[in-house]
Amino acid sequence: RLPPHDPGTPVLSVVDMHTGGEPLRIVLAGCPEVSGPTLLAKRRYMRQHLDHVRRRLMFEPRGHRDMYGAVLVPSELQDAHLGVLFLHNEGYSSMCGHAVLALGRFALDFGLVPAPAAGTREARVNIHCPCGLVTAFVACEDGRSHGPVRFHSVPAFVLATDLMVDVPGHGKVVVDIAYGGAFYAFVSAEKLGLDICSAKTRDLVDAASTVTEAVKAQFKINHPDSEDLAFLYGTILTDGKDAYTKEPTTNICVFADEQVDRSPTGSGVTARIALQYHKGLLELNQTRAFKSSTTGSVFTGKAVREAKCGDFKAVIVEVSGQAHYTGTASFIVEDDDPLRDGFLLK
């Protein structure tokens, strides 16, 4: 039950989930209509006209600086079951794999897709993300989700390899840039004088953020389909173990405004698989495990087929992980609350 309040006071209702430790706050009700003929247009509209909703959901006192969110919107694509806008502490992402894994469960359990036929063991959910159409496959029994979820990505490709970047405090550092629905810079933590498994998270965040800012200043990101997708989302520091092995390879993703992903990062795994395939370190349908340095949670990934993105050779990547429900909440947004739009501690 909600506490007594003015009936005209806005209320935001959400379902909270997590995938591999990374939160996802899904808006059930209370978000104003997001206008626009396409999903990318809706993303621009929300950024320009409804950013207070993002701040209320993501920032304290209702959220925290590492909260992640999803607003469900209609899609213009005939094959999509739903469209989604991704929210974080800085703005709006073009792709989020951990969110797609959670949204697959959510869409099935909340009736956003047709009920699967009796005996169906895996339901298909087509999710229109800003980067394109992504397909989630949700393990199910008697029409309800259970167990793991996997998704097939948009075409993932490598933008640059062995790029020499002048990183303040570290000198010349070689980085790779790859796209898995969003662009990431990849660099071994060892090249920055850090051990990915034992270093303090703050030190890893500082190093990754410095790399991100250096790449942004020294290299122009381009995407063949849309300028809306042409931005560096963050940096992923790795253990340098890119050659295939059955043992998990560890990484940490630092994105947006120094936000830390608690999961191995679904779109990051997608981009890293594309990078390893591009370098000849991985074959089609060869599964690798990726571990988060912060929580130890694991995603698996594999390149399932070759594709194209503009003139780039690309691959479709399958990422698998486990999503969980954590609860529901309703937020009353009173006009006289001086913190109604939230705040971030620096």
mmCIF file of C-alpha atoms in Angstrom:
data_model
loop_
_atom_site.group_PDB
_atom_site.id
_atom_site.type_symbol
_atom_site.label_atom_id
_atom_site.label_comp_id
_atom_site.label_asym_id
_atom_site.label_seq_id
_atom_site.Cartn_x
_atom_site.Cartn_y
_atom_site.Cartn_z
ATOM 1 C CA ARG A 1 0.000 0.000 0.000
ATOM 2 C CA LEU A 2 1.131 3.531 -0.732
ATOM 3 C CA PRO A 3 1.191 6.027 2.139
ATOM 4 C CA PRO A 4 -1.416 8.810 2.101
ATOM 5 C CA HIS A 5 -0.711 11.246 -0.715
ATOM 6 C CA ASP A 6 -2.395 13.722 -3.023
ATOM 7 C CA PRO A 7 -4.058 11.738 -5.862
ATOM 8 C CA GLY A 8 -2.489 14.176 -8.321
ATOM 9 C CA THR A 9 1.039 13.419 -7.089
ATOM 10 C CA PRO A 10 3.043 11.426 -9.677
ATOM 11 C CA VAL A 11 3.879 7.843 -8.725
ATOM 12 C CA LEU A 12 6.530 5.764 -10.481
ATOM 13 C CA SER A 13 6.112 1.993 -10.105
ATOM 14 C CA VAL A 14 9.043 -0.301 -10.874
ATOM 15 C CA VAL A 15 10.208 -3.903 -10.832
ATOM 16 C CA ASP A 16 13.798 -4.356 -9.695
ATOM 17 C CA MET A 17 15.984 -7.176 -11.013
ATOM 18 C CA HIS A 18 19.659 -8.002 -11.253
ATOM 19 C CA THR A 19 21.783 -9.997 -13.663
ATOM 20 C CA GLY A 20 25.115 -11.185 -12.333
ATOM 21 C CA GLY A 21 24.861 -8.555 -9.598
ATOM 22 C CA GLU A 22 24.184 -5.626 -11.956
ATOM 23 C CA PRO A 23 20.840 -3.952 -11.123
ATOM 24 C CA LEU A 24 18.002 -3.238 -13.501
ATOM 25 C CA ARG A 25 15.044 -1.042 -12.578
ATOM 26 C CA ILE A 26 12.159 -1.566 -15.026
ATOM 27 C CA VAL A 27 9.408 1.067 -15.103
ATOM 28 C CA LEU A 28 5.962 -0.511 -14.822
ATOM 29 C CA ALA A 29 3.886 2.665 -14.653
ATOM 30 C CA GLY A 30 4.097 6.398 -14.106
ATOM 31 C CA CYS A 31 6.452 7.443 -16.898
ATOM 32 C CA PRO A 32 5.008 10.141 -19.174
ATOM 33 C CA GLU A 33 4.566 9.233 -22.837
ATOM 34 C CA VAL A 34 7.827 9.193 -24.777
ATOM 35 C CA SER A 35 7.157 10.724 -28.195
ATOM 36 C CA GLY A 36 8.891 9.946 -31.470
ATOM 37 C CA PRO A 37 8.352 7.944 -34.688
ATOM 38 C CA THR A 38 11.389 5.700 -34.105
ATOM 39 C CA LEU A 39 13.156 4.279 -31.071
ATOM 40 C CA LEU A 40 16.176 6.525 -31.623
ATOM 41 C CA ALA A 41 13.828 9.515 -31.874
ATOM 42 C CA LYS A 42 12.206 8.447 -28.596
ATOM 43 C CA ARG A 43 15.673 8.246 -27.039
ATOM 44 C CA ARG A 44 16.374 11.824 -28.133
ATOM 45 C CA TYR A 45 12.958 12.987 -26.869
ATOM 46 C CA MET A 46 13.453 11.457 -23.427
ATOM 47 C CA ARG A 47 16.924 12.967 -23.143
ATOM 48 C CA GLN A 48 15.604 16.419 -24.061
ATOM 49 C CA HIS A 49 12.208 16.464 -22.317
ATOM 50 C CA LEU A 50 11.992 13.708 -19.680
ATOM 51 C CA ASP A 51 15.442 13.548 -18.163
ATOM 52 C CA HIS A 52 13.971 14.286 -14.727
ATOM 53 C CA VAL A 53 12.401 10.803 -14.857
ATOM 54 C CA ARG A 54 15.833 9.239 -15.356
ATOM 55 C CA ARG A 55 17.272 11.239 -12.463
ATOM 56 C CA ARG A 56 14.400 10.294 -10.162
ATOM 57 C CA LEU A 57 14.847 6.600 -10.912
ATOM 58 C CA MET A 58 18.636 6.388 -11.013
ATOM 59 C CA PHE A 59 19.892 8.915 -8.452
ATOM 60 C CA GLU A 60 19.688 8.996 -4.681
ATOM 61 C CA PRO A 61 17.580 8.946 -2.553
ATOM 62 C CA ARG A 62 15.607 6.437 -4.693
ATOM 63 C CA GLY A 63 18.594 4.918 -6.493
ATOM 64 C CA HIS A 64 22.378 5.226 -6.418
ATOM 65 C CA ARG A 65 25.150 6.248 -8.805
ATOM 66 C CA ASP A 66 25.488 2.686 -10.176
ATOM 67 C CA MET A 67 21.765 2.054 -10.693
ATOM 68 C CA TYR A 68 20.623 1.008 -14.170
ATOM 69 C CA GLY A 69 17.156 1.350 -15.660
ATOM 70 C CA ALA A 70 14.814 0.480 -18.509
ATOM 71 C CA VAL A 71 11.776 2.337 -19.838
ATOM 72 C CA LEU A 72 9.565 0.226 -22.097
ATOM 73 C CA VAL A 73 8.184 1.984 -25.170
ATOM 74 C CA PRO A 74 6.391 0.940 -28.387
ATOM 75 C CA SER A 75 8.647 -0.108 -31.261
ATOM 76 C CA GLU A 76 8.212 0.771 -34.921
ATOM 77 C CA LEU A 77 9.581 -2.662 -35.887
ATOM 78 C CA GLN A 78 6.906 -5.190 -36.795
ATOM 79 C CA ASP A 79 8.867 -8.133 -35.356
ATOM 80 C CA ALA A 80 9.584 -6.511 -31.977
ATOM 81 C CA HIS A 81 7.599 -7.528 -28.909
ATOM 82 C CA LEU A 82 8.758 -4.401 -27.084
ATOM 83 C CA GLY A 83 11.079 -1.429 -27.354
ATOM 84 C CA VAL A 84 13.349 -0.257 -24.562
ATOM 85 C CA LEU A 85 15.319 2.823 -23.577
ATOM 86 C CA PHE A 86 18.260 2.217 -21.246
ATOM 87 C CA LEU A 87 19.032 4.632 -18.398
ATOM 88 C CA HIS A 88 22.192 5.141 -16.322
ATOM 89 C CA ASN A 89 23.925 7.799 -14.238
ATOM 90 C CA GLU A 90 25.024 9.863 -17.248
ATOM 91 C CA GLY A 91 22.251 9.375 -19.773
ATOM 92 C CA TYR A 92 20.997 6.798 -22.243
ATOM 93 C CA SER A 93 22.849 3.777 -23.613
ATOM 94 C CA SER A 94 22.411 2.218 -27.048
ATOM 95 C CA MET A 95 22.607 -1.382 -25.752
ATOM 96 C CA CYS A 96 22.716 -3.270 -22.471
ATOM 97 C CA GLY A 97 23.169 -7.031 -22.419
ATOM 98 C CA HIS A 98 22.532 -7.610 -18.721
ATOM 99 C CA ALA A 99 19.264 -5.683 -19.129
ATOM 100 C CA VAL A 100 18.246 -7.758 -22.157
ATOM 101 C CA LEU A 101 18.776 -10.957 -20.146
ATOM 102 C CA ALA A 102 16.542 -9.611 -17.371
ATOM 103 C CA LEU A 103 13.961 -8.151 -19.769
ATOM 104 C CA GLY A 104 13.586 -11.544 -21.437
ATOM 105 C CA ARG A 105 12.357 -13.016 -18.140
ATOM 106 C CA PHE A 106 10.282 -9.948 -17.377
ATOM 107 C CA ALA A 107 8.555 -9.885 -20.780
ATOM 108 C CA LEU A 108 7.555 -13.536 -20.510
ATOM 109 C CA ASP A 109 6.379 -13.394 -16.884
ATOM 110 C CA PHE A 110 4.471 -10.106 -17.285
ATOM 111 C CA GLY A 111 2.686 -11.152 -20.479
ATOM 112 C CA LEU A 112 4.434 -8.849 -22.946
ATOM 113 C CA VAL A 113 4.814 -11.759 -25.377
ATOM 114 C CA PRO A 114 2.263 -14.383 -26.419
ATOM 115 C CA ALA A 115 2.007 -17.237 -23.952
ATOM 116 C CA PRO A 116 4.210 -20.124 -25.114
ATOM 117 C CA ALA A 117 2.534 -23.337 -26.217
ATOM 118 C CA ALA A 118 2.256 -26.185 -23.729
ATOM 119 C CA GLY A 119 5.525 -28.057 -23.418
ATOM 120 C CA THR A 120 7.647 -25.147 -24.689
ATOM 121 C CA ARG A 121 11.011 -25.139 -22.940
ATOM 122 C CA GLU A 122 12.352 -21.863 -24.321
ATOM 123 C CA ALA A 123 10.405 -18.717 -25.276
ATOM 124 C CA ARG A 124 11.592 -16.163 -27.814
ATOM 125 C CA VAL A 125 11.421 -12.446 -26.993
ATOM 126 C CA ASN A 126 12.301 -9.837 -29.640
ATOM 127 C CA ILE A 127 13.562 -6.684 -27.940
ATOM 128 C CA HIS A 128 14.120 -3.501 -29.938
ATOM 129 C CA CYS A 129 17.123 -1.751 -28.386
ATOM 130 C CA PRO A 130 18.437 1.602 -29.655
ATOM 131 C CA CYS A 131 21.209 -0.303 -31.475
ATOM 132 C CA GLY A 132 18.711 -2.597 -33.224
ATOM 133 C CA LEU A 133 16.641 -5.747 -32.771
ATOM 134 C CA VAL A 134 18.002 -8.252 -30.246
ATOM 135 C CA THR A 135 16.478 -11.684 -29.639
ATOM 136 C CA ALA A 136 16.347 -13.197 -26.150
ATOM 137 C CA PHE A 137 15.684 -16.884 -25.556
ATOM 138 C CA VAL A 138 14.151 -17.513 -22.138
ATOM 139 C CA ALA A 139 14.157 -20.918 -20.457
ATOM 140 C CA CYS A 140 10.605 -21.617 -19.314
ATOM 141 C CA GLU A 141 8.275 -24.205 -17.852
ATOM 142 C CA ASP A 142 4.468 -24.017 -17.796
ATOM 143 C CA GLY A 143 4.668 -20.552 -19.328
ATOM 144 C CA ARG A 144 6.906 -19.090 -16.599
ATOM 145 C CA SER A 145 10.573 -18.220 -16.848
ATOM 146 C CA HIS A 146 13.213 -20.149 -14.969
ATOM 147 C CA GLY A 147 16.922 -20.718 -15.276
ATOM 148 C CA PRO A 148 19.208 -18.980 -17.740
ATOM 149 C CA VAL A 149 18.494 -16.560 -20.569
ATOM 150 C CA ARG A 150 20.545 -16.096 -23.730
ATOM 151 C CA PHE A 151 20.399 -13.463 -26.444
ATOM 152 C CA HIS A 152 21.635 -12.969 -29.990
ATOM 153 C CA SER A 153 23.249 -9.589 -30.545
ATOM 154 C CA VAL A 154 23.162 -7.066 -33.333
ATOM 155 C CA PRO A 155 26.173 -7.398 -35.673
ATOM 156 C CA ALA A 156 29.290 -6.843 -33.552
ATOM 157 C CA PHE A 157 32.522 -5.629 -35.121
ATOM 158 C CA VAL A 158 35.993 -4.229 -34.475
ATOM 159 C CA LEU A 159 36.557 -0.541 -35.157
ATOM 160 C CA ALA A 160 40.292 -0.365 -34.394
ATOM 161 C CA THR A 161 43.087 -2.613 -33.129
ATOM 162 C CA ASP A 162 46.489 -1.735 -31.712
ATOM 163 C CA LEU A 163 45.529 1.914 -31.423
ATOM 164 C CA MET A 164 48.286 3.900 -29.701
ATOM 165 C CA VAL A 165 46.791 6.320 -27.186
ATOM 166 C CA ASP A 166 48.618 8.765 -24.938
ATOM 167 C CA VAL A 167 47.083 8.092 -21.503
ATOM 168 C CA PRO A 168 47.962 10.641 -18.804
ATOM 169 C CA GLY A 169 49.969 9.006 -16.035
ATOM 170 C CA HIS A 170 50.599 5.874 -18.119
ATOM 171 C CA GLY A 171 52.281 7.087 -21.309
ATOM 172 C CA LYS A 172 51.589 5.407 -24.645
ATOM 173 C CA VAL A 173 49.087 2.565 -24.257
ATOM 174 C CA VAL A 174 47.858 0.179 -26.959
ATOM 175 C CA VAL A 175 44.076 -0.253 -26.963
ATOM 176 C CA ASP A 176 41.469 -1.958 -29.134
ATOM 177 C CA ILE A 177 37.987 -0.574 -29.860
ATOM 178 C CA ALA A 178 35.068 -2.886 -30.605
ATOM 179 C CA TYR A 179 31.293 -2.621 -30.882
ATOM 180 C CA GLY A 180 28.731 -4.909 -29.285
ATOM 181 C CA GLY A 181 25.728 -2.600 -29.513
ATOM 182 C CA ALA A 182 27.892 0.047 -27.844
ATOM 183 C CA PHE A 183 31.544 0.945 -28.349
ATOM 184 C CA TYR A 184 34.186 0.005 -25.775
ATOM 185 C CA ALA A 185 37.919 0.487 -25.495
ATOM 186 C CA PHE A 186 39.722 -2.686 -24.391
ATOM 187 C CA VAL A 187 43.074 -2.784 -22.626
ATOM 188 C CA SER A 188 44.833 -5.242 -20.343
ATOM 189 C CA ALA A 189 44.933 -3.898 -16.787
ATOM 190 C CA GLU A 190 48.543 -5.062 -16.615
ATOM 191 C CA LYS A 191 49.500 -2.399 -19.179
ATOM 192 C CA LEU A 192 48.290 0.165 -16.649
ATOM 193 C CA GLY A 193 50.246 -1.411 -13.788
ATOM 194 C CA LEU A 194 47.227 -3.128 -12.221
ATOM 195 C CA ASP A 195 46.137 -6.689 -11.475
ATOM 196 C CA ILE A 196 42.504 -7.088 -12.547
ATOM 197 C CA CYS A 197 41.818 -9.649 -9.800
ATOM 198 C CA SER A 198 43.523 -8.024 -6.799
ATOM 199 C CA ALA A 199 43.577 -4.267 -7.450
ATOM 200 C CA LYS A 200 41.169 -2.014 -5.579
ATOM 201 C CA THR A 201 38.057 -1.216 -7.600
ATOM 202 C CA ARG A 202 38.716 2.517 -7.156
ATOM 203 C CA ASP A 203 42.136 2.139 -8.793
ATOM 204 C CA LEU A 204 40.628 0.187 -11.695
ATOM 205 C CA VAL A 205 37.899 2.813 -12.124
ATOM 206 C CA ASP A 206 40.415 5.657 -12.164
ATOM 207 C CA ALA A 207 42.585 3.902 -14.746
ATOM 208 C CA ALA A 208 39.676 2.932 -16.990
ATOM 209 C CA SER A 209 38.192 6.419 -16.854
ATOM 210 C CA THR A 210 41.530 7.939 -17.829
ATOM 211 C CA VAL A 211 41.698 5.619 -20.836
ATOM 212 C CA THR A 212 38.131 6.510 -21.855
ATOM 213 C CA GLU A 213 38.817 10.245 -21.774
ATOM 214 C CA ALA A 214 42.102 9.797 -23.676
ATOM 215 C CA VAL A 215 40.443 7.754 -26.431
ATOM 216 C CA LYS A 216 37.581 10.263 -26.729
ATOM 217 C CA ALA A 217 40.092 13.094 -27.130
ATOM 218 C CA GLN A 218 42.367 11.322 -29.621
ATOM 219 C CA PHE A 219 40.123 9.072 -31.730
ATOM 220 C CA LYS A 220 36.857 9.721 -33.551
ATOM 221 C CA ILE A 221 34.185 7.047 -33.185
ATOM 222 C CA ASN A 222 32.061 6.317 -36.258
ATOM 223 C CA HIS A 223 29.157 3.951 -36.777
ATOM 224 C CA PRO A 224 28.018 3.020 -40.308
ATOM 225 C CA ASP A 225 24.290 3.160 -39.489
ATOM 226 C CA SER A 226 23.688 6.168 -37.265
ATOM 227 C CA GLU A 227 25.489 9.042 -35.544
ATOM 228 C CA ASP A 228 23.288 8.314 -32.512
ATOM 229 C CA LEU A 229 25.378 5.155 -31.995
ATOM 230 C CA ALA A 230 28.768 6.805 -32.595
ATOM 231 C CA PHE A 231 30.099 7.326 -29.072
ATOM 232 C CA LEU A 232 32.531 5.566 -26.747
ATOM 233 C CA TYR A 233 30.479 4.113 -23.878
ATOM 234 C CA GLY A 234 33.394 3.156 -21.658
ATOM 235 C CA THR A 235 36.544 1.119 -21.136
ATOM 236 C CA ILE A 236 36.831 -2.563 -20.247
ATOM 237 C CA LEU A 237 39.987 -3.604 -18.434
ATOM 238 C CA THR A 238 40.878 -7.281 -18.897
ATOM 239 C CA ASP A 239 43.279 -9.862 -17.538
ATOM 240 C CA GLY A 240 44.882 -10.029 -21.008
ATOM 241 C CA LYS A 241 43.853 -13.655 -21.500
ATOM 242 C CA ASP A 242 42.337 -13.267 -24.950
ATOM 243 C CA ALA A 243 43.540 -16.574 -26.418
ATOM 244 C CA TYR A 244 40.944 -19.331 -26.071
ATOM 245 C CA THR A 245 40.886 -21.335 -22.868
ATOM 246 C CA LYS A 246 38.187 -23.175 -20.957
ATOM 247 C CA GLU A 247 38.979 -21.089 -17.877
ATOM 248 C CA PRO A 248 37.029 -17.821 -17.446
ATOM 249 C CA THR A 249 38.737 -14.604 -18.462
ATOM 250 C CA THR A 250 38.195 -11.720 -16.052
ATOM 251 C CA ASN A 251 37.281 -8.116 -16.834
ATOM 252 C CA ILE A 252 35.720 -4.986 -15.372
ATOM 253 C CA CYS A 253 33.625 -2.482 -17.314
ATOM 254 C CA VAL A 254 33.636 1.202 -16.348
ATOM 255 C CA PHE A 255 31.106 3.203 -18.349
ATOM 256 C CA ALA A 256 29.128 6.463 -18.401
ATOM 257 C CA ASP A 257 30.131 8.685 -15.435
ATOM 258 C CA GLU A 258 32.553 6.208 -13.817
ATOM 259 C CA GLN A 259 29.733 3.709 -13.348
ATOM 260 C CA VAL A 260 30.913 0.180 -12.515
ATOM 261 C CA ASP A 261 29.183 -2.856 -13.991
ATOM 262 C CA ARG A 262 28.827 -5.621 -11.396
ATOM 263 C CA SER A 263 28.234 -8.205 -14.129
ATOM 264 C CA PRO A 264 30.711 -9.283 -16.837
ATOM 265 C CA THR A 265 28.790 -6.822 -19.123
ATOM 266 C CA GLY A 266 26.603 -8.341 -21.860
ATOM 267 C CA SER A 267 27.379 -5.819 -24.593
ATOM 268 C CA GLY A 268 31.012 -5.862 -23.455
ATOM 269 C CA VAL A 269 31.170 -9.645 -23.796
ATOM 270 C CA THR A 270 29.596 -9.236 -27.243
ATOM 271 C CA ALA A 271 32.268 -6.738 -28.296
ATOM 272 C CA ARG A 272 35.080 -8.779 -26.735
ATOM 273 C CA ILE A 273 33.955 -11.927 -28.562
ATOM 274 C CA ALA A 274 33.942 -9.933 -31.827
ATOM 275 C CA LEU A 275 37.466 -8.716 -31.033
ATOM 276 C CA GLN A 276 38.784 -12.192 -30.279
ATOM 277 C CA TYR A 277 37.155 -13.604 -33.409
ATOM 278 C CA HIS A 278 38.613 -10.764 -35.490
ATOM 279 C CA LYS A 279 42.091 -11.572 -34.162
ATOM 280 C CA GLY A 280 41.727 -15.280 -34.961
ATOM 281 C CA LEU A 281 41.735 -16.266 -31.279
ATOM 282 C CA LEU A 282 38.255 -17.745 -31.333
ATOM 283 C CA GLU A 283 36.285 -19.896 -33.768
ATOM 284 C CA LEU A 284 32.570 -19.853 -34.530
ATOM 285 C CA ASN A 285 30.490 -21.578 -31.825
ATOM 286 C CA GLN A 286 33.472 -21.805 -29.483
ATOM 287 C CA THR A 287 32.119 -20.833 -26.064
ATOM 288 C CA ARG A 288 34.129 -18.694 -23.661
ATOM 289 C CA ALA A 289 33.366 -17.745 -20.059
ATOM 290 C CA PHE A 290 33.764 -14.161 -18.825
ATOM 291 C CA LYS A 291 33.983 -13.311 -15.126
ATOM 292 C CA SER A 292 33.323 -10.023 -13.350
ATOM 293 C CA SER A 293 36.240 -8.875 -11.238
ATOM 294 C CA THR A 294 33.832 -7.206 -8.799
ATOM 295 C CA THR A 295 31.326 -10.003 -8.040
ATOM 296 C CA GLY A 296 32.781 -13.140 -9.643
ATOM 297 C CA SER A 297 29.575 -13.632 -11.650
ATOM 298 C CA VAL A 298 29.977 -15.318 -15.037
ATOM 299 C CA PHE A 299 28.470 -14.875 -18.509
ATOM 300 C CA THR A 300 29.268 -17.110 -21.449
ATOM 301 C CA GLY A 301 29.548 -15.986 -25.039
ATOM 302 C CA LYS A 302 30.203 -17.316 -28.520
ATOM 303 C CA ALA A 303 30.159 -16.047 -32.084
ATOM 304 C CA VAL A 304 27.337 -17.949 -33.780
ATOM 305 C CA ARG A 305 27.615 -16.648 -37.343
ATOM 306 C CA GLU A 306 29.293 -14.048 -39.504
ATOM 307 C CA ALA A 307 27.474 -10.871 -40.532
ATOM 308 C CA LYS A 308 28.056 -7.361 -41.883
ATOM 309 C CA CYS A 309 27.607 -3.887 -40.439
ATOM 310 C CA GLY A 310 28.120 -1.382 -43.217
ATOM 311 C CA ASP A 311 31.521 -2.272 -44.656
ATOM 312 C CA PHE A 312 32.679 -3.951 -41.450
ATOM 313 C CA LYS A 313 32.962 -7.714 -41.154
ATOM 314 C CA ALA A 314 30.900 -8.595 -38.105
ATOM 315 C CA VAL A 315 29.569 -11.507 -36.069
ATOM 316 C CA ILE A 316 26.324 -12.273 -34.297
ATOM 317 C CA VAL A 317 27.200 -13.141 -30.703
ATOM 318 C CA GLU A 318 25.227 -15.255 -28.249
ATOM 319 C CA VAL A 319 25.538 -14.230 -24.595
ATOM 320 C CA SER A 320 24.106 -16.290 -21.740
ATOM 321 C CA GLY A 321 23.543 -15.379 -18.096
ATOM 322 C CA GLN A 322 21.156 -15.592 -15.161
ATOM 323 C CA ALA A 323 18.721 -12.837 -14.179
ATOM 324 C CA HIS A 324 16.856 -12.608 -10.864
ATOM 325 C CA TYR A 325 13.958 -10.630 -9.445
ATOM 326 C CA THR A 326 14.761 -8.541 -6.365
ATOM 327 C CA GLY A 327 11.482 -6.719 -5.670
ATOM 328 C CA THR A 328 9.016 -3.987 -6.567
ATOM 329 C CA ALA A 329 8.715 -0.376 -5.492
ATOM 330 C CA SER A 330 6.570 2.713 -5.954
ATOM 331 C CA PHE A 331 8.054 6.192 -5.699
ATOM 332 C CA ILE A 332 5.898 9.174 -4.753
ATOM 333 C CA VAL A 333 7.285 12.388 -6.225
ATOM 334 C CA GLU A 334 5.959 15.232 -4.082
ATOM 335 C CA ASP A 335 6.337 18.758 -5.480
ATOM 336 C CA ASP A 336 7.733 20.150 -2.224
ATOM 337 C CA ASP A 337 10.488 17.518 -2.024
ATOM 338 C CA PRO A 338 13.741 19.435 -2.708
ATOM 339 C CA LEU A 339 15.380 16.141 -3.777
ATOM 340 C CA ARG A 340 12.553 14.956 -6.016
ATOM 341 C CA ASP A 341 14.875 14.751 -9.016
ATOM 342 C CA GLY A 342 17.651 13.023 -7.096
ATOM 343 C CA PHE A 343 21.314 13.707 -6.488
ATOM 344 C CA LEU A 344 24.666 12.005 -6.994
ATOM 345 C CA LEU A 345 27.454 11.961 -4.453
ATOM 346 C CA LYS A 346 30.856 12.743 -5.918
#
